[in-house]
XYZ file of N, CA and C in Angstrom:
681
model
N 66.890 91.251 87.767
C 66.466 92.518 87.145
C 67.094 93.688 87.899
N 67.707 94.620 87.177
C 68.370 95.749 87.847
C 67.394 96.621 88.629
N 67.919 97.223 89.703
C 67.142 98.142 90.527
C 67.802 99.514 90.452
N 67.030 100.549 90.222
C 67.574 101.903 90.193
C 68.044 102.285 91.593
N 69.282 102.748 91.690
C 69.821 103.119 92.997
C 68.977 104.210 93.639
N 68.538 105.169 92.851
C 67.745 106.272 93.404
C 66.469 105.760 94.052
N 65.850 104.760 93.439
C 64.603 104.219 93.981
C 64.832 103.490 95.299
N 65.857 102.639 95.340
C 66.105 101.866 96.552
C 66.599 102.774 97.671
N 67.358 103.812 97.318
C 67.837 104.754 98.332
C 66.674 105.515 98.953
N 65.756 105.964 98.123
C 64.605 106.719 98.625
C 63.702 105.844 99.477
N 63.592 104.581 99.103
C 62.716 103.667 99.827
C 63.328 103.192 101.138
N 64.636 102.920 101.127
C 65.272 102.268 102.276
C 65.996 103.229 103.209
N 66.393 104.390 102.716
C 67.098 105.366 103.564
C 66.587 106.769 103.257
N 65.304 107.017 103.471
C 64.699 108.292 103.059
C 65.183 109.501 103.851
N 65.785 109.286 105.018
C 66.213 110.412 105.843
C 67.486 111.074 105.325
N 68.225 110.374 104.454
C 69.520 110.873 103.992
C 69.410 111.337 102.550
N 69.967 112.507 102.257
C 69.980 113.008 100.887
C 70.646 111.979 99.985
N 70.042 111.712 98.845
C 70.562 110.679 97.966
C 71.977 110.996 97.489
N 72.295 112.292 97.324
C 73.635 112.654 96.882
C 74.684 112.239 97.902
N 74.380 112.448 99.190
C 75.315 112.064 100.244
C 75.394 110.552 100.360
N 74.241 109.888 100.342
C 74.222 108.433 100.468
C 74.984 107.779 99.324
N 74.773 108.248 98.110
C 75.469 107.682 96.957
C 76.971 107.899 97.059
N 77.387 109.061 97.539
C 78.814 109.332 97.679
C 79.451 108.413 98.712
N 78.762 108.188 99.826
C 79.274 107.270 100.845
C 79.396 105.865 100.271
N 78.377 105.427 99.557
C 78.402 104.090 98.957
C 79.509 103.990 97.910
N 79.682 105.047 97.116
C 80.731 105.032 96.108
C 82.111 104.892 96.712
N 82.359 105.617 97.795
C 83.661 105.557 98.455
C 83.850 104.241 99.201
N 82.811 103.792 99.895
C 82.945 102.620 100.755
C 82.993 101.300 99.989
N 82.239 101.186 98.902
C 82.153 99.880 98.240
C 82.242 99.935 96.727
N 82.270 101.133 96.138
C 82.216 101.195 94.690
C 80.902 100.667 94.148
N 79.837 100.773 94.958
C 78.494 100.312 94.603
C 78.422 98.793 94.456
N 79.230 98.099 95.220
C 79.220 96.631 95.196
C 78.472 96.113 96.421
N 77.299 95.506 96.254
C 76.530 95.012 97.402
C 77.225 93.892 98.166
N 78.208 93.232 97.538
C 78.885 92.109 98.186
C 80.278 92.479 98.681
N 80.549 93.763 98.813
C 81.875 94.209 99.243
C 82.197 93.721 100.652
N 83.434 93.247 100.830
C 83.942 92.837 102.142
C 85.330 93.437 102.296
N 85.540 94.196 103.362
C 86.853 94.774 103.624
C 87.285 94.430 105.038
N 88.553 94.114 105.183
C 89.108 93.772 106.488
C 89.864 94.977 107.022
N 89.654 95.320 108.287
C 90.270 96.508 108.884
C 91.631 96.240 109.505
N 92.375 95.337 108.911
C 93.752 95.085 109.324
C 94.563 94.863 108.062
N 95.829 94.467 108.233
C 96.651 94.185 107.063
C 96.529 92.733 106.620
N 95.524 92.025 107.093
C 95.290 90.646 106.660
C 94.970 90.623 105.167
N 95.267 89.521 104.491
C 94.996 89.438 103.049
C 93.529 89.694 102.737
N 93.296 90.464 101.695
C 91.925 90.763 101.298
C 91.338 89.574 100.544
N 90.152 89.125 100.901
C 89.560 87.971 100.220
C 89.151 88.314 98.796
N 89.055 87.281 97.966
C 88.538 87.475 96.617
C 87.075 87.912 96.696
N 86.655 88.677 95.694
C 85.266 89.114 95.699
C 84.340 87.911 95.592
N 83.390 87.793 96.509
C 82.434 86.679 96.437
C 81.580 86.776 95.182
N 81.181 85.624 94.671
C 80.392 85.580 93.449
C 78.897 85.468 93.710
N 78.530 85.330 94.970
C 77.116 85.229 95.319
C 76.916 85.738 96.736
N 75.669 86.020 97.076
C 75.356 86.464 98.428
C 75.701 85.384 99.438
N 75.423 84.127 99.108
C 75.724 83.027 100.027
C 77.217 82.937 100.298
N 78.021 83.124 99.256
C 79.475 83.078 99.435
C 79.951 84.265 100.270
N 79.362 85.427 100.061
C 79.728 86.607 100.843
C 79.432 86.387 102.320
N 78.277 85.812 102.612
C 77.908 85.535 104.004
C 78.892 84.560 104.628
N 79.270 83.539 103.877
C 80.205 82.531 104.390
C 81.566 83.145 104.696
N 82.071 83.969 103.780
C 83.372 84.604 103.980
C 83.331 85.540 105.184
N 82.304 86.376 105.253
C 82.194 87.335 106.353
C 82.056 86.625 107.692
N 81.279 85.563 107.731
C 81.092 84.807 108.971
C 82.406 84.218 109.448
N 83.186 83.687 108.518
C 84.488 83.116 108.866
C 85.428 84.188 109.404
N 85.464 85.338 108.748
C 86.353 86.420 109.176
C 86.001 86.912 110.575
N 84.724 87.095 110.838
C 84.297 87.555 112.162
C 84.613 86.508 113.215
N 84.431 85.232 112.887
C 84.751 84.157 113.826
C 86.238 84.134 114.149
N 87.057 84.597 113.211
C 88.506 84.666 113.423
C 88.911 85.923 114.186
N 87.936 86.757 114.527
C 88.227 87.968 115.285
C 88.531 89.188 114.437
N 88.285 89.105 113.129
C 88.548 90.238 112.253
C 87.409 91.256 112.329
N 87.778 92.529 112.212
C 86.788 93.592 112.058
C 86.587 93.811 110.568
N 85.356 93.714 110.112
C 85.091 93.836 108.683
C 84.009 94.879 108.424
N 84.099 95.512 107.263
C 83.085 96.447 106.787
C 82.403 95.804 105.594
N 81.079 95.833 105.577
C 80.340 94.986 104.655
C 79.317 95.748 103.820
N 79.161 95.292 102.589
C 78.080 95.751 101.739
C 78.229 97.163 101.206
N 77.156 97.677 100.676
C 77.162 98.959 99.973
C 77.756 100.101 100.782
N 77.318 100.248 102.022
C 77.771 101.365 102.841
C 78.982 101.069 103.695
N 79.579 99.886 103.536
C 80.732 99.537 104.361
C 80.398 99.549 105.836
N 79.259 98.972 106.199
C 78.820 98.961 107.598
C 79.692 98.005 108.395
N 80.171 98.466 109.539
C 81.068 97.659 110.360
C 80.320 96.541 111.068
N 80.985 95.402 111.167
C 80.406 94.281 111.917
C 80.192 94.662 113.374
N 80.965 95.626 113.878
C 80.813 96.056 115.266
C 79.495 96.798 115.499
N 78.899 97.322 114.428
C 77.653 98.076 114.570
C 76.413 97.186 114.542
N 76.589 95.910 114.273
C 75.433 95.020 114.125
C 74.520 94.995 115.351
N 75.053 94.872 116.571
C 74.155 94.818 117.738
C 73.266 96.047 117.870
N 73.837 97.232 117.669
C 73.037 98.453 117.831
C 72.024 98.625 116.707
N 72.278 97.976 115.578
C 71.370 98.078 114.442
C 70.325 96.973 114.439
N 70.547 95.953 115.248
C 69.626 94.830 115.282
C 69.652 94.003 114.010
N 70.825 93.913 113.379
C 70.969 93.194 112.120
C 71.974 92.058 112.246
N 71.951 91.169 111.270
C 72.906 90.070 111.194
C 73.903 90.342 110.076
N 74.963 89.532 110.016
C 75.915 89.657 108.918
C 75.218 89.494 107.575
N 74.336 88.521 107.505
C 73.628 88.266 106.249
C 72.814 89.477 105.813
N 72.238 90.187 106.766
C 71.416 91.356 106.438
C 72.209 92.424 105.693
N 73.495 92.541 106.003
C 74.296 93.605 105.408
C 74.583 93.369 103.933
N 74.315 92.176 103.436
C 74.478 91.915 102.007
C 73.161 92.066 101.252
N 72.130 92.488 101.949
C 70.872 92.861 101.310
C 70.946 94.358 101.026
N 70.863 94.783 99.769
C 71.045 96.203 99.447
C 70.150 97.139 100.243
N 68.879 96.792 100.387
C 67.962 97.680 101.104
C 68.313 97.763 102.584
N 68.544 96.617 103.215
C 68.872 96.620 104.641
C 70.196 97.321 104.901
N 71.145 97.166 103.982
C 72.433 97.831 104.159
C 72.283 99.341 104.046
N 71.535 99.798 103.052
C 71.322 101.240 102.921
C 70.542 101.789 104.106
N 69.601 101.011 104.607
C 68.860 101.431 105.797
C 69.809 101.575 106.983
N 70.733 100.614 107.147
C 71.709 100.681 108.231
C 72.630 101.880 108.057
N 73.089 102.094 106.828
C 73.949 103.243 106.545
C 73.233 104.545 106.876
N 71.987 104.650 106.455
C 71.204 105.840 106.752
C 70.964 106.030 108.234
N 70.721 104.932 108.936
C 70.505 105.004 110.383
C 71.739 105.542 111.092
N 72.915 105.049 110.701
C 74.155 105.502 111.328
C 74.426 106.967 111.006
N 74.253 107.346 109.748
C 74.472 108.741 109.376
C 73.521 109.662 110.134
N 72.266 109.284 110.224
C 71.284 110.090 110.957
C 71.647 110.170 112.438
N 72.114 109.066 112.990
C 72.510 109.031 114.401
C 73.645 110.010 114.665
N 74.644 110.004 113.780
C 75.793 110.879 113.983
C 75.436 112.337 113.705
N 74.513 112.573 112.783
C 74.079 113.946 112.518
C 73.362 114.518 113.740
N 72.465 113.734 114.310
C 71.731 114.191 115.486
C 72.673 114.431 116.664
N 73.682 113.584 116.795
C 74.655 113.761 117.874
C 75.418 115.068 117.695
N 75.757 115.391 116.435
C 76.474 116.637 116.168
C 75.597 117.845 116.476
N 74.337 117.781 116.073
C 73.406 118.880 116.348
C 73.230 119.069 117.851
N 73.212 117.964 118.577
C 73.035 118.035 120.030
C 74.191 118.753 120.714
N 75.355 118.771 120.061
C 76.507 119.470 120.632
C 76.576 120.925 120.186
N 75.605 121.352 119.367
C 75.569 122.737 118.934
C 75.995 122.977 117.506
N 76.372 121.923 116.775
C 76.778 122.088 115.380
C 75.573 122.491 114.536
N 75.826 123.327 113.536
C 74.750 123.830 112.685
C 74.972 123.393 111.242
N 73.933 122.937 110.585
C 73.879 122.687 109.149
C 75.155 122.020 108.617
N 75.975 122.804 107.883
C 77.170 122.249 107.263
C 78.133 121.643 108.259
N 78.267 122.267 109.419
C 79.157 121.726 110.444
C 78.671 120.362 110.910
N 77.375 120.229 111.076
C 76.809 118.957 111.520
C 77.006 117.880 110.465
N 76.899 118.251 109.197
C 77.098 117.284 108.117
C 78.538 116.799 108.085
N 79.480 117.726 108.236
C 80.896 117.346 108.273
C 81.163 116.411 109.447
N 80.643 116.764 110.617
C 80.829 115.927 111.803
C 80.198 114.556 111.602
N 79.055 114.509 110.961
C 78.373 113.245 110.679
C 79.256 112.328 109.842
N 79.828 112.857 108.770
C 80.650 112.048 107.879
C 81.924 111.585 108.566
N 82.539 112.481 109.323
C 83.755 112.094 110.038
C 83.464 110.996 111.050
N 82.351 111.123 111.753
C 81.983 110.112 112.743
C 81.623 108.791 112.077
N 81.037 108.855 110.891
C 80.703 107.616 110.181
C 81.971 106.833 109.875
N 82.981 107.532 109.412
C 84.258 106.865 109.136
C 84.860 106.294 110.414
N 84.838 107.083 111.472
C 85.481 106.685 112.718
C 84.616 105.856 113.629
N 83.477 105.363 113.122
C 82.561 104.557 113.936
C 82.226 105.273 115.241
N 81.903 106.553 115.098
C 81.522 107.368 116.237
C 82.581 108.361 116.668
N 83.823 108.170 116.228
C 84.919 109.064 116.593
C 85.210 109.995 115.421
N 84.698 111.213 115.495
C 84.851 112.157 114.392
C 86.298 112.573 114.181
N 87.127 112.497 115.209
C 88.520 112.901 115.067
C 89.257 112.008 114.078
N 88.923 110.718 114.071
C 89.571 109.802 113.135
C 89.179 110.155 111.709
N 87.899 110.436 111.497
C 87.461 110.843 110.170
C 88.096 112.145 109.721
N 88.333 113.051 110.667
C 88.984 114.317 110.337
C 90.427 114.092 109.921
N 91.115 113.160 110.591
C 92.521 112.918 110.294
C 92.735 112.441 108.866
N 91.791 111.709 108.319
C 91.955 111.189 106.960
C 91.195 112.015 105.926
N 90.556 113.103 106.353
C 89.838 113.955 105.422
C 88.666 113.264 104.759
N 87.952 112.439 105.530
C 86.876 111.635 104.946
C 85.759 112.498 104.368
N 85.432 113.594 105.039
C 84.363 114.454 104.538
C 84.723 115.065 103.190
N 85.998 115.355 102.997
C 86.437 115.880 101.708
C 86.337 114.809 100.630
N 86.644 113.597 101.008
C 86.540 112.511 100.036
C 85.091 112.325 99.584
N 84.172 112.442 100.519
C 82.758 112.327 100.168
C 82.332 113.483 99.267
N 82.811 114.684 99.555
C 82.497 115.833 98.707
C 83.017 115.622 97.293
N 84.235 115.109 97.171
C 84.798 114.818 95.852
C 83.953 113.784 95.114
N 83.495 112.771 95.840
C 82.676 111.733 95.216
C 81.323 112.295 94.789
N 80.770 113.211 95.570
C 79.520 113.859 95.178
C 79.687 114.587 93.846
N 80.804 115.281 93.691
C 81.059 115.983 92.437
C 81.189 114.991 91.282
N 81.859 113.892 91.533
C 82.066 112.899 90.478
C 80.749 112.286 90.013
N 79.827 112.104 90.953
C 78.558 111.461 90.635
C 77.477 112.437 90.181
N 77.756 113.728 90.263
C 76.742 114.735 89.937
C 76.179 114.511 88.534
N 74.866 114.453 88.442
C 74.218 114.280 87.153
C 74.192 112.858 86.635
N 74.723 111.907 87.424
C 74.810 110.527 86.944
C 73.991 109.558 87.791
N 73.401 110.038 88.863
C 72.708 109.137 89.783
C 71.533 108.427 89.123
N 70.871 109.095 88.207
C 69.703 108.474 87.575
C 70.076 107.275 86.716
N 71.351 107.160 86.335
C 71.782 106.045 85.489
C 72.354 104.879 86.287
N 72.431 105.037 87.600
C 73.029 103.991 88.431
C 72.017 102.912 88.758
N 72.406 101.661 88.514
C 71.540 100.534 88.828
C 72.315 99.488 89.608
N 71.610 98.774 90.478
C 72.171 97.646 91.210
C 71.490 96.383 90.718
N 72.258 95.311 90.637
C 71.699 94.047 90.188
C 70.999 93.340 91.340
N 69.837 92.796 91.096
C 69.131 91.997 92.095
C 69.939 90.792 92.527
N 70.774 90.289 91.605
C 71.554 89.090 91.893
C 72.686 89.362 92.865
N 72.895 90.626 93.193
C 73.970 90.969 94.120
C 75.229 91.403 93.421
N 75.144 91.660 92.109
C 76.315 92.111 91.390
C 76.626 93.556 91.691
N 77.734 94.025 91.183
C 78.142 95.397 91.430
C 77.262 96.361 90.655
N 77.229 97.600 91.106
C 76.479 98.619 90.399
C 77.028 98.831 88.997
N 76.194 99.331 88.100
C 76.586 99.462 86.704
C 77.304 100.766 86.397
N 77.286 101.721 87.312
C 77.964 102.984 87.055
C 79.461 102.778 87.179
N 80.271 103.127 86.172
C 81.717 102.939 86.276
C 82.273 103.695 87.473
N 83.101 103.031 88.240
C 83.711 103.653 89.416
C 85.191 103.347 89.423
N 85.935 104.051 90.270
C 87.354 103.758 90.425
C 87.528 102.379 91.022
N 88.681 101.799 90.795
C 88.982 100.511 91.407
C 88.977 100.660 92.920
N 88.612 99.583 93.610
C 88.480 99.637 95.068
C 89.772 100.052 95.737
N 90.913 99.653 95.157
C 92.171 99.969 95.835
C 92.507 101.446 95.774
N 91.803 102.215 94.959
C 92.050 103.647 94.887
C 91.160 104.437 95.823
N 90.320 103.752 96.584
C 89.347 104.446 97.410
C 89.850 104.598 98.840
N 89.507 105.728 99.443
C 89.814 105.940 100.843
C 88.682 105.361 101.661
N 88.847 104.163 102.162
C 87.809 103.512 102.945
C 88.406 102.982 104.224
N 87.548 102.644 105.158
C 88.019 102.138 106.436
C 88.743 100.818 106.279
N 88.491 100.118 105.182
C 89.128 98.831 104.998
C 90.603 98.936 104.690
N 91.098 100.102 104.315
C 92.497 100.235 103.965
C 93.405 100.100 105.176
N 92.951 100.527 106.328
C 93.704 100.432 107.566
C 92.720 100.351 108.710
N 93.078 99.631 109.751
C 92.250 99.608 110.939
C 92.270 100.954 111.636
N 91.241 101.234 112.415
C 91.166 102.521 113.097
C 92.316 102.696 114.072
N 92.720 101.622 114.733
C 93.842 101.724 115.664
C 95.129 102.056 114.921
N 95.306 101.455 113.730
C 96.501 101.725 112.946
C 96.536 103.181 112.502
N 95.356 103.718 112.129
C 95.287 105.117 111.713
C 95.669 106.035 112.863
N 95.090 105.777 114.027
C 95.381 106.609 115.190
C 96.855 106.524 115.559
N 97.426 105.316 115.467
C 98.837 105.137 115.804
C 99.719 105.892 114.822
N 99.357 105.827 113.537
C 100.135 106.532 112.528
C 100.067 108.034 112.742
N 98.889 108.508 113.103
C 98.730 109.936 113.351
C 99.581 110.378 114.527
N 99.597 109.564 115.571
C 100.386 109.901 116.749
C 101.868 109.910 116.419
N 102.287 108.982 115.551
C 103.699 108.891 115.200
C 104.150 110.107 114.405
N 103.217 110.729 113.674
C 103.562 111.883 112.858
C 103.666 113.161 113.665
N 103.163 113.158 114.879
C 103.157 114.367 115.694
C 104.481 114.498 116.427
N 105.210 115.576 116.189
C 106.488 115.827 116.832
C 106.288 116.611 118.121
N 107.167 116.435 119.104
C 107.059 117.222 120.337
C 107.090 118.706 120.019
N 106.287 119.496 120.688
C 106.227 120.932 120.384
C 107.519 121.637 120.747
N 107.863 122.612 119.930
C 109.020 123.450 120.184
C 108.545 124.649 120.984
N 108.994 124.780 122.233
C 108.489 125.872 123.072
C 108.830 127.248 122.531
N 109.840 127.335 121.631
C 110.232 128.632 121.081
C 109.487 128.957 119.797
N 108.766 127.958 119.263
C 108.075 128.185 117.989
C 106.777 128.935 118.221
N 106.373 129.770 117.244
C 105.093 130.488 117.387
C 103.930 129.519 117.317
N 102.870 129.856 118.035
C 101.675 129.017 118.027
C 100.967 129.168 116.688
N 100.598 128.002 116.056
C 99.914 128.029 114.780
C 98.564 127.348 114.917
N 97.627 127.766 114.089
C 96.302 127.156 114.095
C 96.347 125.816 113.388
N 95.790 124.790 114.007
C 95.768 123.458 113.410
C 94.771 123.419 112.253
N 95.213 122.922 111.118
C 94.366 122.825 109.925
C 94.253 121.361 109.551
N 93.092 120.755 109.856
C 92.951 119.323 109.604
C 92.907 119.006 108.121
N 92.699 120.002 107.257
C 92.651 119.740 105.835
C 93.913 120.228 105.124
N 94.883 120.711 105.864
C 96.064 121.272 105.246
C 97.209 120.285 105.157
N 98.410 120.831 105.071
C 99.607 120.020 104.894
C 99.774 119.002 106.003
N 99.284 119.321 107.204
C 99.511 118.465 108.362
C 98.891 117.091 108.226
N 97.922 116.893 107.339
C 97.293 115.589 107.247
C 97.747 114.792 106.024
N 98.673 115.305 105.238
C 99.035 114.608 104.018
C 99.650 113.247 104.300
N 100.440 113.138 105.349
C 101.048 111.851 105.657
C 100.008 110.821 106.047
N 98.886 111.283 106.614
C 97.822 110.351 106.965
C 97.167 109.810 105.705
N 96.948 110.676 104.729
C 96.309 110.243 103.491
C 97.159 109.195 102.788
N 98.464 109.300 102.891
C 99.338 108.348 102.226
C 99.152 106.933 102.736
N 98.608 106.796 103.923
C 98.342 105.463 104.454
C 97.460 104.684 103.502
N 96.585 105.372 102.789
C 95.584 104.698 101.977
C 96.008 104.504 100.533
N 97.213 104.938 100.178
C 97.669 104.739 98.811
C 98.031 103.288 98.601
N 97.581 102.709 97.505
C 97.880 101.305 97.213
C 98.520 101.177 95.841
């Protein structure tokens, strides 16, 4: 029996605004509770047809040393110890949303503790979520902008979104997974390396310019995620 996304979000991750949570889920998994993404250039596995199959695939990948992002919120396997969860837990929609909300709240509080206010703290939270605590990585790929775009796309449609109890994908039409900017498209180390490669040695005669993380300087980083 389908579950309304708004209901499960409010019940399992009440600290996070549903608009933000839905946008993160839309970008990270396309509302697929069984989503599995590998953070390297290793072949992407076929979509599992059941929760048991998803657990088996994820367990094998982690045993092979792969970093994977799992479930609705694309929660990293590296975050499991701090969350007190297992791989299997991340394929439970409620537990995954709870984990996603916990991480977002953690990064928001960390931003506030450094003096960030309101909108600034929200931006820092989203960037840190992408970078697994490193907001600079999220800034390099414009992750907060991607979430804002997804919020606009979902505006007025959240009440129609349902998740299947059986573990199927959400019923709201979404873009194909390969069109999404998610951590699964490239590993964090690969992103950082690509960013470093794009930076040219400074010209001592050139005028000093203000760095714009959302401007032309980051376009080459975004291309990493084109498929």
